[in-house]
Amino acid sequence: RESGQSLFAKEARIPRPMASLTKIMTALLVAEHHTMEEWVTIPPEVYGVSGESIHLEPGEQFTVGDLLSAMLIGSANDAAIALAMYHSGSLEAFVAAMNVRARELGLLHTSYQNPVGFDAEMQWSTPQDIAWLTMFALRSGEIRQRMGMRGTILKSRSGNTVTVTHTHALLHAESGVIAGKTGTTPGARQCLLSVVTGSDNREYIVVLLRSLNRYGDMRAIVQALAS
């Protein structure tokens, strides 16, 4: 994982929609600028957000850490919106910050139009860029911990609780997968990122975009790395 060496690549530099793998950049910006104990007041912009959700109510308060957990473990779109608004004050400003950070990290084939991963004209990346971003983001203990958690319980300031379970099915079933992130949209199809331990005890980052059978594909790769 630390070497940056590519073991196998197919169409690794072709930009494609990336669905909720977008949230790795959203998480990085938040983790770089905020402590996990800060309280976030849920904004009205979470209303009507489609896809995965923990049904946040405007005016509720959750910590940055819990919203980060909701986003990375449960892929909650409303948590991503709440964090983006908290950080930048508007979704447009947050997206601008995402694109600036991408350039700073040398992700020259990545473009963001929203912090969630919804299909959009200027929302795309490559497997290579996503792997590089993930390698950098995993240096944050807060991000790494959450991407490897099978589930957790979130608690609002008023005492309401929400249980989230990791959307990455192999994290629950395959011993070689130690962390990851899922993503699915009509344009992106099935996307999957996994951090995998190989037979040499090294960690490998595996990125799949536009898969038709992401878990079958990932199992084959995990088995190859274990042999």
Tab-separated table of C-alpha atoms in Angstrom:
chain	number	residue	atom	x	y	z
A	1	ARG	CA	0.000	0.000	0.000
A	2	GLU	CA	2.799	2.456	0.854
A	3	SER	CA	4.996	1.745	-2.176
A	4	GLY	CA	2.509	2.964	-4.766
A	5	GLN	CA	3.609	0.145	-7.080
A	6	SER	CA	0.896	-1.199	-9.373
A	7	LEU	CA	0.703	-4.998	-9.546
A	8	PHE	CA	-2.094	-5.276	-12.095
A	9	ALA	CA	-4.126	-2.706	-13.976
A	10	LYS	CA	-6.803	-2.761	-16.647
A	11	GLU	CA	-8.071	0.546	-18.040
A	12	ALA	CA	-6.647	2.139	-14.889
A	13	ARG	CA	-6.313	5.599	-16.441
A	14	ILE	CA	-9.712	5.880	-18.100
A	15	PRO	CA	-11.961	8.423	-16.302
A	16	ARG	CA	-15.329	6.991	-15.286
A	17	PRO	CA	-18.121	7.779	-12.830
A	18	MET	CA	-17.035	6.643	-9.345
A	19	ALA	CA	-20.270	6.746	-7.321
A	20	SER	CA	-19.697	6.831	-3.542
A	21	LEU	CA	-15.954	6.290	-3.808
A	22	THR	CA	-16.247	10.085	-4.023
A	23	LYS	CA	-16.775	10.078	-0.262
A	24	ILE	CA	-13.101	9.264	0.321
A	25	MET	CA	-12.222	12.805	-0.751
A	26	THR	CA	-15.135	14.215	1.276
A	27	ALA	CA	-13.809	12.350	4.310
A	28	LEU	CA	-10.245	13.526	3.724
A	29	LEU	CA	-11.194	17.208	3.657
A	30	VAL	CA	-13.228	16.842	6.833
A	31	ALA	CA	-10.561	14.844	8.689
A	32	GLU	CA	-7.845	17.313	7.711
A	33	HIS	CA	-9.706	20.337	9.064
A	34	HIS	CA	-11.894	19.222	11.968
A	35	THR	CA	-11.741	17.283	15.209
A	36	MET	CA	-14.068	14.341	15.663
A	37	GLU	CA	-15.670	15.928	18.750
A	38	GLU	CA	-17.080	19.002	17.006
A	39	TRP	CA	-20.888	19.192	16.955
A	40	VAL	CA	-22.591	19.602	13.595
A	41	THR	CA	-26.109	20.981	13.316
A	42	ILE	CA	-27.833	19.123	10.474
A	43	PRO	CA	-28.744	21.603	7.695
A	44	PRO	CA	-32.008	21.687	5.712
A	45	GLU	CA	-30.100	20.596	2.589
A	46	VAL	CA	-30.313	16.965	3.763
A	47	TYR	CA	-34.036	16.913	2.959
A	48	GLY	CA	-34.841	14.825	-0.090
A	49	VAL	CA	-31.339	13.431	-0.579
A	50	SER	CA	-31.721	10.195	-2.513
A	51	GLY	CA	-29.944	6.878	-2.022
A	52	GLU	CA	-28.341	5.615	1.180
A	53	SER	CA	-29.399	7.657	4.206
A	54	ILE	CA	-29.559	7.572	7.991
A	55	HIS	CA	-32.574	9.911	7.860
A	56	LEU	CA	-30.956	12.920	9.483
A	57	GLU	CA	-33.379	15.618	10.606
A	58	PRO	CA	-32.492	19.310	10.169
A	59	GLY	CA	-31.650	20.844	13.526
A	60	GLU	CA	-30.364	17.573	15.007
A	61	GLN	CA	-26.772	17.597	16.195
A	62	PHE	CA	-24.190	14.864	15.669
A	63	THR	CA	-20.429	14.949	16.087
A	64	VAL	CA	-18.134	15.162	13.095
A	65	GLY	CA	-16.869	11.703	14.049
A	66	ASP	CA	-20.311	10.126	14.001
A	67	LEU	CA	-21.216	11.719	10.668
A	68	LEU	CA	-17.896	10.526	9.266
A	69	SER	CA	-18.786	7.037	10.486
A	70	ALA	CA	-22.214	7.234	8.862
A	71	MET	CA	-20.605	8.272	5.581
A	72	LEU	CA	-17.722	5.776	5.465
A	73	ILE	CA	-19.410	2.788	7.110
A	74	GLY	CA	-23.002	3.194	5.951
A	75	SER	CA	-22.283	5.349	2.867
A	76	ALA	CA	-24.932	7.800	4.095
A	77	ASN	CA	-25.528	10.525	1.515
A	78	ASP	CA	-27.219	12.831	3.995
A	79	ALA	CA	-24.170	12.626	6.285
A	80	ALA	CA	-21.939	13.623	3.354
A	81	ILE	CA	-24.147	16.628	2.629
A	82	ALA	CA	-24.179	17.663	6.298
A	83	LEU	CA	-20.384	17.468	6.561
A	84	ALA	CA	-19.869	19.377	3.320
A	85	MET	CA	-22.194	22.163	4.451
A	86	TYR	CA	-20.524	22.275	7.872
A	87	HIS	CA	-17.061	22.565	6.367
A	88	SER	CA	-17.693	25.062	3.577
A	89	GLY	CA	-21.102	26.660	4.113
A	90	SER	CA	-22.330	25.604	0.667
A	91	LEU	CA	-22.064	22.557	-1.546
A	92	GLU	CA	-20.511	24.649	-4.325
A	93	ALA	CA	-17.715	25.849	-2.045
A	94	PHE	CA	-17.054	22.325	-0.790
A	95	VAL	CA	-16.853	20.941	-4.325
A	96	ALA	CA	-14.369	23.669	-5.202
A	97	ALA	CA	-12.276	22.600	-2.204
A	98	MET	CA	-12.459	18.958	-3.337
A	99	ASN	CA	-11.120	19.851	-6.765
A	100	VAL	CA	-8.344	21.996	-5.311
A	101	ARG	CA	-7.279	19.129	-3.026
A	102	ALA	CA	-7.332	16.723	-5.957
A	103	ARG	CA	-4.912	18.949	-7.867
A	104	GLU	CA	-2.683	19.295	-4.797
A	105	LEU	CA	-2.489	15.514	-4.508
A	106	GLY	CA	-1.660	15.118	-8.189
A	107	LEU	CA	-4.978	13.513	-9.128
A	108	LEU	CA	-4.956	14.905	-12.640
A	109	HIS	CA	-7.731	12.669	-13.968
A	110	THR	CA	-10.286	13.336	-11.232
A	111	SER	CA	-13.134	15.833	-11.149
A	112	TYR	CA	-15.858	16.416	-8.566
A	113	GLN	CA	-19.265	18.016	-8.955
A	114	ASN	CA	-20.826	16.869	-5.669
A	115	PRO	CA	-19.554	15.430	-2.342
A	116	VAL	CA	-21.746	12.322	-2.487
A	117	GLY	CA	-20.970	10.576	-5.768
A	118	PHE	CA	-24.165	11.185	-7.700
A	119	ASP	CA	-23.794	10.842	-11.467
A	120	ALA	CA	-22.940	14.227	-12.972
A	121	GLU	CA	-21.192	15.512	-16.076
A	122	MET	CA	-18.047	16.573	-14.186
A	123	GLN	CA	-17.965	13.728	-11.648
A	124	TRP	CA	-15.348	11.165	-12.579
A	125	SER	CA	-12.010	9.598	-11.707
A	126	THR	CA	-9.750	6.704	-12.624
A	127	PRO	CA	-8.873	3.568	-10.674
A	128	GLN	CA	-5.290	4.809	-10.468
A	129	ASP	CA	-6.279	8.186	-9.015
A	130	ILE	CA	-8.682	6.579	-6.539
A	131	ALA	CA	-5.971	4.184	-5.380
A	132	TRP	CA	-3.537	7.088	-4.877
A	133	LEU	CA	-6.162	9.098	-2.997
A	134	THR	CA	-6.982	6.121	-0.789
A	135	MET	CA	-3.333	5.479	-0.024
A	136	PHE	CA	-3.048	9.071	1.175
A	137	ALA	CA	-6.384	9.127	3.031
A	138	LEU	CA	-5.564	5.958	4.963
A	139	ARG	CA	-2.741	7.840	6.681
A	140	SER	CA	-5.549	9.404	8.715
A	141	GLY	CA	-6.300	7.091	11.606
A	142	GLU	CA	-9.870	8.406	11.760
A	143	ILE	CA	-10.532	7.453	8.151
A	144	ARG	CA	-8.705	4.134	8.287
A	145	GLN	CA	-10.543	3.055	11.427
A	146	ARG	CA	-13.957	3.781	9.961
A	147	MET	CA	-13.302	2.172	6.593
A	148	GLY	CA	-12.473	-1.028	8.486
A	149	MET	CA	-15.365	-1.058	10.975
A	150	ARG	CA	-18.166	-3.539	10.386
A	151	GLY	CA	-20.641	-1.292	12.138
A	152	THR	CA	-21.227	1.147	14.963
A	153	ILE	CA	-23.902	3.056	16.847
A	154	LEU	CA	-24.204	6.818	16.422
A	155	LYS	CA	-25.712	9.058	19.065
A	156	SER	CA	-27.155	12.520	18.578
A	157	ARG	CA	-26.728	15.292	21.121
A	158	SER	CA	-30.335	14.756	22.213
A	159	GLY	CA	-29.729	11.040	22.801
A	160	ASN	CA	-31.212	9.489	19.668
A	161	THR	CA	-29.261	6.500	18.373
A	162	VAL	CA	-28.668	5.207	14.853
A	163	THR	CA	-27.083	1.855	13.990
A	164	VAL	CA	-24.985	1.692	10.823
A	165	THR	CA	-23.540	-1.410	9.170
A	166	HIS	CA	-20.720	-1.413	6.635
A	167	THR	CA	-22.001	-1.623	3.078
A	168	HIS	CA	-18.942	-3.641	1.953
A	169	ALA	CA	-20.210	-7.219	2.148
A	170	LEU	CA	-16.763	-8.833	1.998
A	171	LEU	CA	-15.650	-6.965	5.093
A	172	HIS	CA	-18.075	-9.230	6.942
A	173	ALA	CA	-17.152	-12.446	5.141
A	174	GLU	CA	-13.619	-12.431	3.716
A	175	SER	CA	-10.669	-12.545	6.105
A	176	GLY	CA	-8.376	-10.874	3.574
A	177	VAL	CA	-10.452	-7.691	3.261
A	178	ILE	CA	-9.647	-5.319	6.124
A	179	ALA	CA	-11.221	-2.059	4.906
A	180	GLY	CA	-13.146	-0.659	2.004
A	181	LYS	CA	-15.809	1.495	0.418
A	182	THR	CA	-18.716	0.734	-1.903
A	183	GLY	CA	-20.445	2.775	-4.576
A	184	THR	CA	-23.357	2.219	-6.950
A	185	THR	CA	-25.148	4.510	-9.391
A	186	PRO	CA	-26.724	3.888	-12.818
A	187	GLY	CA	-23.808	5.610	-14.535
A	188	ALA	CA	-21.039	4.108	-12.430
A	189	ARG	CA	-22.603	0.636	-12.054
A	190	GLN	CA	-20.984	-1.362	-9.243
A	191	CYS	CA	-17.866	0.220	-7.756
A	192	LEU	CA	-15.801	-1.291	-4.969
A	193	LEU	CA	-12.621	-0.369	-3.154
A	194	SER	CA	-10.910	-2.848	-0.856
A	195	VAL	CA	-7.816	-2.832	1.288
A	196	VAL	CA	-6.601	-6.415	1.168
A	197	THR	CA	-3.920	-8.308	3.075
A	198	GLY	CA	-1.889	-10.581	0.812
A	199	SER	CA	-0.023	-13.784	1.566
A	200	ASP	CA	3.102	-11.666	2.123
A	201	ASN	CA	1.255	-9.722	4.889
A	202	ARG	CA	1.450	-6.557	2.817
A	203	GLU	CA	-1.589	-4.388	2.230
A	204	TYR	CA	-2.953	-3.855	-1.277
A	205	ILE	CA	-5.534	-1.365	-2.517
A	206	VAL	CA	-7.923	-2.781	-5.107
A	207	VAL	CA	-10.265	-0.502	-7.067
A	208	LEU	CA	-13.108	-1.710	-9.281
A	209	LEU	CA	-15.201	0.663	-11.420
A	210	ARG	CA	-18.164	-0.249	-13.643
A	211	SER	CA	-18.208	-3.852	-12.469
A	212	LEU	CA	-21.174	-6.112	-13.208
A	213	ASN	CA	-20.298	-8.448	-10.314
A	214	ARG	CA	-18.083	-6.521	-7.920
A	215	TYR	CA	-17.999	-9.078	-5.129
A	216	GLY	CA	-17.260	-11.940	-7.480
A	217	ASP	CA	-14.502	-9.909	-9.091
A	218	MET	CA	-13.094	-8.865	-5.731
A	219	ARG	CA	-13.145	-12.406	-4.345
A	220	ALA	CA	-11.073	-13.574	-7.297
A	221	ILE	CA	-8.512	-10.837	-6.648
A	222	VAL	CA	-8.416	-11.533	-2.894
A	223	GLN	CA	-7.836	-15.232	-3.557
A	224	ALA	CA	-5.048	-14.445	-6.027
A	225	LEU	CA	-3.314	-12.208	-3.496
A	226	ALA	CA	-3.657	-14.878	-0.820
A	227	SER	CA	-2.055	-17.588	-2.936
